[in-house]
Structure formats: C-alpha cells, structure tokens
XYZ file of C-alpha atoms in Angstrom:
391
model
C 117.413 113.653 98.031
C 118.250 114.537 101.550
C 116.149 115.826 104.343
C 117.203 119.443 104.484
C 116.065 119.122 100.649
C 112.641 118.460 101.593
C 112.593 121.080 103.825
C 113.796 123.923 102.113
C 111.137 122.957 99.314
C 108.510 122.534 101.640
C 109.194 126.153 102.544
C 108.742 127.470 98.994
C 105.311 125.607 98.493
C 104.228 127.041 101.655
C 105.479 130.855 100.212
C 104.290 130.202 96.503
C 100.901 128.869 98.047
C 100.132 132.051 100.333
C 101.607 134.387 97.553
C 100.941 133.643 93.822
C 97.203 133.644 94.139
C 97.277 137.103 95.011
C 100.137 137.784 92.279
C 98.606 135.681 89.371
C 94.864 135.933 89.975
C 95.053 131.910 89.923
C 94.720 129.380 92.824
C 97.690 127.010 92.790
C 98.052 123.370 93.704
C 101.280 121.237 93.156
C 103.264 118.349 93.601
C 106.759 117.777 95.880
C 108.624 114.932 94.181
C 111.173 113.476 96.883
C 113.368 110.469 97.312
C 113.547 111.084 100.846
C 110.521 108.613 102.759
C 110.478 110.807 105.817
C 109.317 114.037 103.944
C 105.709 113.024 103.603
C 105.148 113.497 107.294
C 105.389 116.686 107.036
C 102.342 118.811 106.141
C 102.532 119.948 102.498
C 99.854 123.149 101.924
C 96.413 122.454 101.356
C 95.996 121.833 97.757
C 99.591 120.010 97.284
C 100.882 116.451 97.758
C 104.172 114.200 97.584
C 105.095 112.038 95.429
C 108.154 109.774 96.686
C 110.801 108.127 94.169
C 112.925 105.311 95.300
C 115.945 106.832 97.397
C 119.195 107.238 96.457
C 122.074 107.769 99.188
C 126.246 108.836 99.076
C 128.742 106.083 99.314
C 132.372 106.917 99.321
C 132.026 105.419 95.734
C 129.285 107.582 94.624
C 125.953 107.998 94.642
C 124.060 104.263 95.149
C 120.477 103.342 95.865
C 118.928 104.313 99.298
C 116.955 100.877 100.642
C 116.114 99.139 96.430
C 118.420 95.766 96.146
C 119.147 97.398 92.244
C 122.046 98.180 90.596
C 122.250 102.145 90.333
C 121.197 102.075 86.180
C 118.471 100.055 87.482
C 117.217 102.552 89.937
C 118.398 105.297 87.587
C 116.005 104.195 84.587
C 113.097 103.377 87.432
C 113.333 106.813 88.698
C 113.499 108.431 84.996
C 110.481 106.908 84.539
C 108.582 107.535 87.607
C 109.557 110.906 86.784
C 108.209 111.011 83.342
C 104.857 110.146 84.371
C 105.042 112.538 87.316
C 105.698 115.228 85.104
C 103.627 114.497 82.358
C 100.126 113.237 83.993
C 100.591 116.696 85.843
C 101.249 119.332 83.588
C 102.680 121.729 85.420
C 103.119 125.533 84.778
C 105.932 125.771 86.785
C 108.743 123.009 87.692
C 111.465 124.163 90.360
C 114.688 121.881 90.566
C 116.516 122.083 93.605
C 120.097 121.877 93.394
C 120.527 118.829 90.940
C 119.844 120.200 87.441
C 118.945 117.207 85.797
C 119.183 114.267 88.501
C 121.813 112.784 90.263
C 122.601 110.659 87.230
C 120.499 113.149 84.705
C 117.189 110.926 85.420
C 115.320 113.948 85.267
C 116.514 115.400 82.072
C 114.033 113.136 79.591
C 111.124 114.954 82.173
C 112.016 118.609 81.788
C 112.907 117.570 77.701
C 109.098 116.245 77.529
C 107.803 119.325 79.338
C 109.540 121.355 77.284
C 107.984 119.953 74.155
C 104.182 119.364 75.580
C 104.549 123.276 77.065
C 103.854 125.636 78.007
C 105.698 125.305 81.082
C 108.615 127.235 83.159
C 111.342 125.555 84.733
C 113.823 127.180 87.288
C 116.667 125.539 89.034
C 116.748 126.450 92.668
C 120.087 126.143 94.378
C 121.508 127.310 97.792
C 123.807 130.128 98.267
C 126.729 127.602 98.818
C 127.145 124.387 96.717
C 130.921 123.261 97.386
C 134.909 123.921 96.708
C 134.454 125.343 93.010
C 136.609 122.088 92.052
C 133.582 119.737 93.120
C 131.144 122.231 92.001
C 132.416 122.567 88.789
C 132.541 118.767 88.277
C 129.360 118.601 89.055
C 127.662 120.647 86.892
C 129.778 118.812 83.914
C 127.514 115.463 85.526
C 124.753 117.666 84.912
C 125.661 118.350 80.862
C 127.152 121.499 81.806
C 125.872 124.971 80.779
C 124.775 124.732 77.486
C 122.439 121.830 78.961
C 121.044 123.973 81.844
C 120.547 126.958 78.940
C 118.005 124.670 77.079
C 116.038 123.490 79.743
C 115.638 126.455 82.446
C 114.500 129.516 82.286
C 115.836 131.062 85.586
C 118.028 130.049 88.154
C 117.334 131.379 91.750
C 120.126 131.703 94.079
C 118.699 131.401 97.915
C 121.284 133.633 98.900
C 122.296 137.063 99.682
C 125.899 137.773 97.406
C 126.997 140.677 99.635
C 127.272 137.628 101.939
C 128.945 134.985 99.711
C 128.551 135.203 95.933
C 128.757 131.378 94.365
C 129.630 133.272 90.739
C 132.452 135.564 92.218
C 133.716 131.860 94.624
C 133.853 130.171 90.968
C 130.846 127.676 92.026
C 128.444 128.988 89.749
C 130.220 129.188 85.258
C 130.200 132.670 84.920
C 128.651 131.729 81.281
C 125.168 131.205 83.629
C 125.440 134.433 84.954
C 121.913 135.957 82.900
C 119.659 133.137 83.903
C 120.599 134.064 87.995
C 118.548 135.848 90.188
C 119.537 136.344 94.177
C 116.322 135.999 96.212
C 118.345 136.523 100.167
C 117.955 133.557 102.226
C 114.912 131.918 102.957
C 114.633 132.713 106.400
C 111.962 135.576 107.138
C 108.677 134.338 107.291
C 108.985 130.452 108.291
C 106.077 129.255 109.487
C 106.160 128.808 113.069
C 103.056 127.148 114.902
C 103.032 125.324 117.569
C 103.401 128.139 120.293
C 104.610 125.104 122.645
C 108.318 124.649 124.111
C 109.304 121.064 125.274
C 111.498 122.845 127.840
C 109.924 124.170 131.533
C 112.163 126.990 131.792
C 115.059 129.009 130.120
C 117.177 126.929 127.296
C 120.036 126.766 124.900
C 119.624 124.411 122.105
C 121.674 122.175 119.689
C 120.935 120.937 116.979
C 122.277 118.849 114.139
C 119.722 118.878 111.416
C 118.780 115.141 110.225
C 120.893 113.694 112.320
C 122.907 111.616 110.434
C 126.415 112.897 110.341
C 125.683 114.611 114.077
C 126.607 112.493 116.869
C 130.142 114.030 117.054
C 128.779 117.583 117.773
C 125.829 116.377 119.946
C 128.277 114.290 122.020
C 130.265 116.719 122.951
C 127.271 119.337 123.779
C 125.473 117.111 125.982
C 128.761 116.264 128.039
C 128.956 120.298 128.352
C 128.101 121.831 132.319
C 125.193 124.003 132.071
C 124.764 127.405 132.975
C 123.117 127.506 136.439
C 119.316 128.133 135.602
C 119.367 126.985 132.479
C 118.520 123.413 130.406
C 120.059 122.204 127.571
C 117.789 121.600 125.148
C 119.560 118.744 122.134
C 118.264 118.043 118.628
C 119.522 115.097 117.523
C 117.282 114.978 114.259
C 115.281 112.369 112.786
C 117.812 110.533 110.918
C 120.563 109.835 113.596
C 121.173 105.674 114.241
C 118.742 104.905 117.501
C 122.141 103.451 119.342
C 123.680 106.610 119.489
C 120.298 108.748 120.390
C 120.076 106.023 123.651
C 123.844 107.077 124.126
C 123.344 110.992 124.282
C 120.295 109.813 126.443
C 122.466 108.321 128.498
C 125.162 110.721 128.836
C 122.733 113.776 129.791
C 122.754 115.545 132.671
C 119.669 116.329 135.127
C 119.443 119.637 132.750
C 119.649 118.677 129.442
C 116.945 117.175 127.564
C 117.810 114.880 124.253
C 114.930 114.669 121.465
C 115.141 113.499 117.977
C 112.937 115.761 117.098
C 110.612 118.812 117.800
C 107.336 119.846 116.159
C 108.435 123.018 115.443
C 112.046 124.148 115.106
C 111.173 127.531 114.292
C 109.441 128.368 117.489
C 112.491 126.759 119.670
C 115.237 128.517 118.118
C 113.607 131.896 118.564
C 113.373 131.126 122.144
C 116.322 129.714 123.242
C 118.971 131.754 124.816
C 121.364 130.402 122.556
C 122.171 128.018 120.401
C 124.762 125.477 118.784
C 124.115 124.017 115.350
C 125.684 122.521 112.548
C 125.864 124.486 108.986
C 123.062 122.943 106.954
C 120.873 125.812 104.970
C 117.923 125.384 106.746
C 118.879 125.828 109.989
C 120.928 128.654 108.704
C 117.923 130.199 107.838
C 116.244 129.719 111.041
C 118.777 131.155 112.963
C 119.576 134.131 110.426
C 115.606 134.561 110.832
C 115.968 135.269 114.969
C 118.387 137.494 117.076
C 119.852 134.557 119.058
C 123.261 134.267 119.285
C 124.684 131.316 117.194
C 127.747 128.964 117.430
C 128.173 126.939 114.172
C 130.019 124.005 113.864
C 130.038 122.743 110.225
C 130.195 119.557 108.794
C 133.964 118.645 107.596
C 133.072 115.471 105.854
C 131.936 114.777 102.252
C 131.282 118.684 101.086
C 133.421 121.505 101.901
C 129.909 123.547 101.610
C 129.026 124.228 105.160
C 132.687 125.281 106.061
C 132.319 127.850 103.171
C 128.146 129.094 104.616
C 129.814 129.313 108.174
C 132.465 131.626 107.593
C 131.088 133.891 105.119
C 128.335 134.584 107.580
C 130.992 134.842 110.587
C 133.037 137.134 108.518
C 129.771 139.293 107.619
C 128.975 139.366 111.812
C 125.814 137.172 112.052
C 127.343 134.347 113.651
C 130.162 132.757 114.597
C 132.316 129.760 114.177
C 134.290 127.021 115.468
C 135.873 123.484 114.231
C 134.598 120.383 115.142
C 138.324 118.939 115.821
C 139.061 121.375 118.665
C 135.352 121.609 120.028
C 135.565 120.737 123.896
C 132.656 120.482 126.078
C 134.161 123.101 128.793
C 134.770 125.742 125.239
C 130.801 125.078 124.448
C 129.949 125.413 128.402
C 131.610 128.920 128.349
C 130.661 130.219 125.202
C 127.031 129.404 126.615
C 127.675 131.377 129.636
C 129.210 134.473 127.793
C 126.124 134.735 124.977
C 123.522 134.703 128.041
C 121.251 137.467 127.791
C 122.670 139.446 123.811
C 121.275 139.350 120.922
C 122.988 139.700 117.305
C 121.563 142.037 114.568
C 121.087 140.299 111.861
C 118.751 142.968 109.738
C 121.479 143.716 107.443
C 121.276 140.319 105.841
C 118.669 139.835 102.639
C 116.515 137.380 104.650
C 113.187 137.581 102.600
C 113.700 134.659 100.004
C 110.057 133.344 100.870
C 108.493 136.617 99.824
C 110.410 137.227 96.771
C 110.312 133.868 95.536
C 106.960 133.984 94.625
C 107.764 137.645 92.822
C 110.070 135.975 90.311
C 107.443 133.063 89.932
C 104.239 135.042 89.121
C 106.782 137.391 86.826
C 107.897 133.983 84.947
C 104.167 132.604 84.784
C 102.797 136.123 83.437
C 102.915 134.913 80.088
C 101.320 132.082 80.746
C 97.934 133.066 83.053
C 96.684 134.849 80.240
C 96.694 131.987 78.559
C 95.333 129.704 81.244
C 92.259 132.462 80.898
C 91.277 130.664 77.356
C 88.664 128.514 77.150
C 90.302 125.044 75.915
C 93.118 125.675 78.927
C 90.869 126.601 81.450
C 89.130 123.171 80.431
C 92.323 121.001 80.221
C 93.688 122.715 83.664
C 90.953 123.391 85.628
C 92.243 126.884 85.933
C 94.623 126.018 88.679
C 98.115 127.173 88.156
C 99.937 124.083 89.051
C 103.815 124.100 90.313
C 105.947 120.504 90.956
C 108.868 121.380 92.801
C-alpha cells in the first residue's frame, strides 16, 4: 500500500537474499507486489523484481482507489486478478503478507486459496510490532475473515517487534486465539543496508524527517522555523510524497543553516551521522534510529491511526527515545532540545534489533520441508531449482 510498506519489504528481500542461500543450500529470486508506483525506484536485490497493482489510498470514507477513475469493486476485482496471475505464473515457495492478511478488501484471499491448492508453498503474514487501538485492530482483522481465516491460509505470523518493548497480544491488537502461529523476530533495524558513504551536509547536522511526506508538513514546519545551534545545519526530510507547494514553502521558510530535501539516497547513512534527530513514528524510521546511538525526538502522527502514538511511547517508556505531541511542539522547545542532546548518545543494545537476521532463520526453518523436495528431479525441472519468495 503505502511507502513505508515498500520499504520495510524491501528490507526483508535484501535479508532473505544475503541469508537463505547459505541456510537452504538454494539461490533465491522473488517478486515484491506493491500498489505503491514510487517503490520500483528503489533497487530490489539482484535476482528480484516488482510487480505494481493499481493503488489504492484512505479517504475519511474508507479505503478508495489511488489514481484508477473505478469504483472500488472495480479496482477490487482488477487487483484480485492481477494478483492471481502474479501468484500463480510464479509459484512461489514462500509468500510473505505484510500487514493486510488477505487485502484491503480480501483481494488477495482467492491468491493465497489457489496457492494453497497448487502447493507446495508457505505463507506468513508479516506485521509490525504496533497495528492500532485494539478497537480498530480488532475490526480489522474481522475485514480480514478473522482468525479462523488467517488459520487456513498462513502458516506463521512474524511479529517485527521486540514484546519486552510492546507486546500487540498482551495490548489486545493481536486475538489471543493466534497466539501459536506468532513468532517475535525484534525490530528490523540492525543490519540496514547503508551505502552511499556521502552526506548532503558540509559540516555537523541534526536531521528531521517525516517519512513519505504526506501527512508531514506540520512537523517539518515547525522544525525548519527552529534557531539552530551555533555550528550546526539543519538538515530536513520532507519525503517523497509531500505536495510540491508546501516543499517550496519549507524552502522558503529556511534559514542560511538548514537545508530542505525531499529526499536523500540513503537515510541510513544520515541518521547515523547526525547529531540528532527529530522524526515522526513510522516503523521504518523507527528502525533506523533504534539501529544508531543518536539521540531521538519523536513526534507521532495523531491522525487516522492511533499506531505511532502507541510505537512512541512504549519505546520512551523502555528509554530509547523520547517523545513529544505535535499540538504543543514549538520551534524554540525543538531549538533547545537540539542544544541539550549535542554531543550524547543513547544505548539502545538492550532492544531485540536483529529482525533482518532472524527473519531469514524462521524462513529457511519453514522452507526445510520443502528444499528437499525442490532436490527431485521433476521440481528441479519445473523450478529451475531457485527457491522463489513473493513478498
């Protein structure tokens, strides 16, 4: 669906790419299916490729299609379909769903159904450490067909989380009936790639960001009307996705010191160097900060999901970061808070932060079955060997 969907999938290929041919004796290629049309620039691994429905977006009436002039059962059925033949023309040994068990409007369910039938195949459903208030949670799963659906269909669900930090089963986001198919991997944060070697900024930084950009402008506005700490630049993310009138605003409104960008090549490599930094509560970034010592600031998202309220504080109340509302945010608050993180460091060790290493444990335990199988002659023939994932 949304950007920070893409991404946190992206990360897994990467992980399951580098790791499972060394766990299953297999090379792997595989497929990201996305609705989201600025995921395909960027790099999947060698040996994997996108494949890009028609986009769906929230309205404050539901979900409704992204750019297609359709009604939603339109795009609904067009999407079912697309991923139907997805699914079926690649065969994959492993499927991961992230976060929407069978669709937004259970398009997907008639894919896993004819996966499960063709077989052999494993299916997982990947979701965050956080999903929402247990009230919306729980009425979304019931969208979903509700546990005895996700029994049929998945094998495993993997919680990108650590529970000693926030435990979606204990919160009542997560039916305690599921609680056998879960297994916690910590956060995917340790081990994101990190390449470009290359700051945009000349000297010493802090940095906001606001992930894709599209709900951002209120926390970016108010960080680039913050004073800088003498010596330092201001280094703003707006994202990708954030309306070009209000990324020519922030331009507008910055200081001699602070430098506005809608994007960087490599996030990972700026938030490790920054002196500090201010962010909103997405996962992703999450898990690039929990992957650095930098101190962190979050200010989370209030609209839509109560989700990022919920990631913020359970991590402020475990020590790794901390928190503040986006109501009472001032720019002179940010400008001091800035000042008095110069120079520390949080420890952040404590904190299961190795998702992307034992992700690929639970997948080449799940596909164990199945590689001596791939080893026969008629399915080394039909799959060309290659264990083959669509996430």
């Amino acid at each position: 669906m949304g950007l920070g969907h893409a991404r946190r999938n992206l990360a897994l290929a990467h992980a399951l790419n580098n790791q499972l041919p060394g766990l299953t004796g297999r090379p792997v290629t595989g497929i990201l299916i996305t609705g989201t049309a600025l995921a395909p620039a960027f790099q999947a691994p060698e040996g994997w490729d996108w494949v890009l429905l028609p986009g769906v977006e929230k309205s404050p009436e539901g979900y409704r299609p992204r750019n297609l002039s359709l009604p939603m059962h339109e795009l609904v059925s067009l999407r079912a379909r697309l991923l139907q033949a997805a699914v079926a023309g690649f065969r994959p040994d492993l499927v991961i769903v992230d976060r929407h068990a069978t669709g937004v409007h259970r398009e997907l369910e008639p894919a896993l159904r004819r996966a499960r039938t063709a077989g052999p195949v494993r299916v997982v459903l990947g979701l965050r450490e956080v999903l929402d208030s247990p009230e919306a949670a729980f009425a979304e799963w019931a969208r979903y067909g509700g546990p005895e659906l996700v029994k049929a269909l998945f094998d495993a669900i993997w919680v990108y989380g650590d529970p000693a930090v926030h435990d979606p089963v204990a919160a009542g986001e997560i039916p305690f009936s599921l609680r056998k198919l879960i297994r916690y991997t910590g956060y995917l944060a340790a081990g994101r790639p990190s390449v470009s070697g290359t700051s945009c900024m000349p000297g010493p930084y802090c940095m906001t960001t606001v992930g894709g950009g599209s709900d951002g402008h209120a926390l970016a506005s108010v960080a680039v009307a913050a004073p800088v700490p003498a010596g330092l630049g201001h280094l703003i993310v707006a994202g990708p996705q954030m309306p070009l009138e209000q990324l020519n605003d922030l331009r507008r409104q910055a200081g001699p010191a602070v430098k506005v960008v809608a994007a960087v090549d490599d996030v990972v490599f700026h938030l490790r160097h920054a002196a500090a930094v201010v962010s909103m509560g997405g996962y992703n970034t999450v898990c690039e900060i929990m992957s650095t010592n930098v101190p962190a600031l979050i200010v989370p998202r209030t609209q839509a999901r109560a989700e990022q309220r919920i990631r913020a504080t359970s991590l402020a109340d475990a020590g790794y970061l901390e928190q503040h509302d986006i109501g009472t945010l001032t720019p002179e608050f940010l400008a001091g808070w800035l000042a008095a993180r110069l120079g520390t460091t949080v420890d952040r060790h404590r904190a299961v932060l190795d998702g992307l290493i034992r992700v690929p444990q639970l997948a080449a335990e799940l596909l164990q079955p199945l590689v001596h199988v791939a080893h026969s002659p008629a399915a080394a023939e039909a799959k060309e060997s290659a264990g083959r994932v669509a996430v």
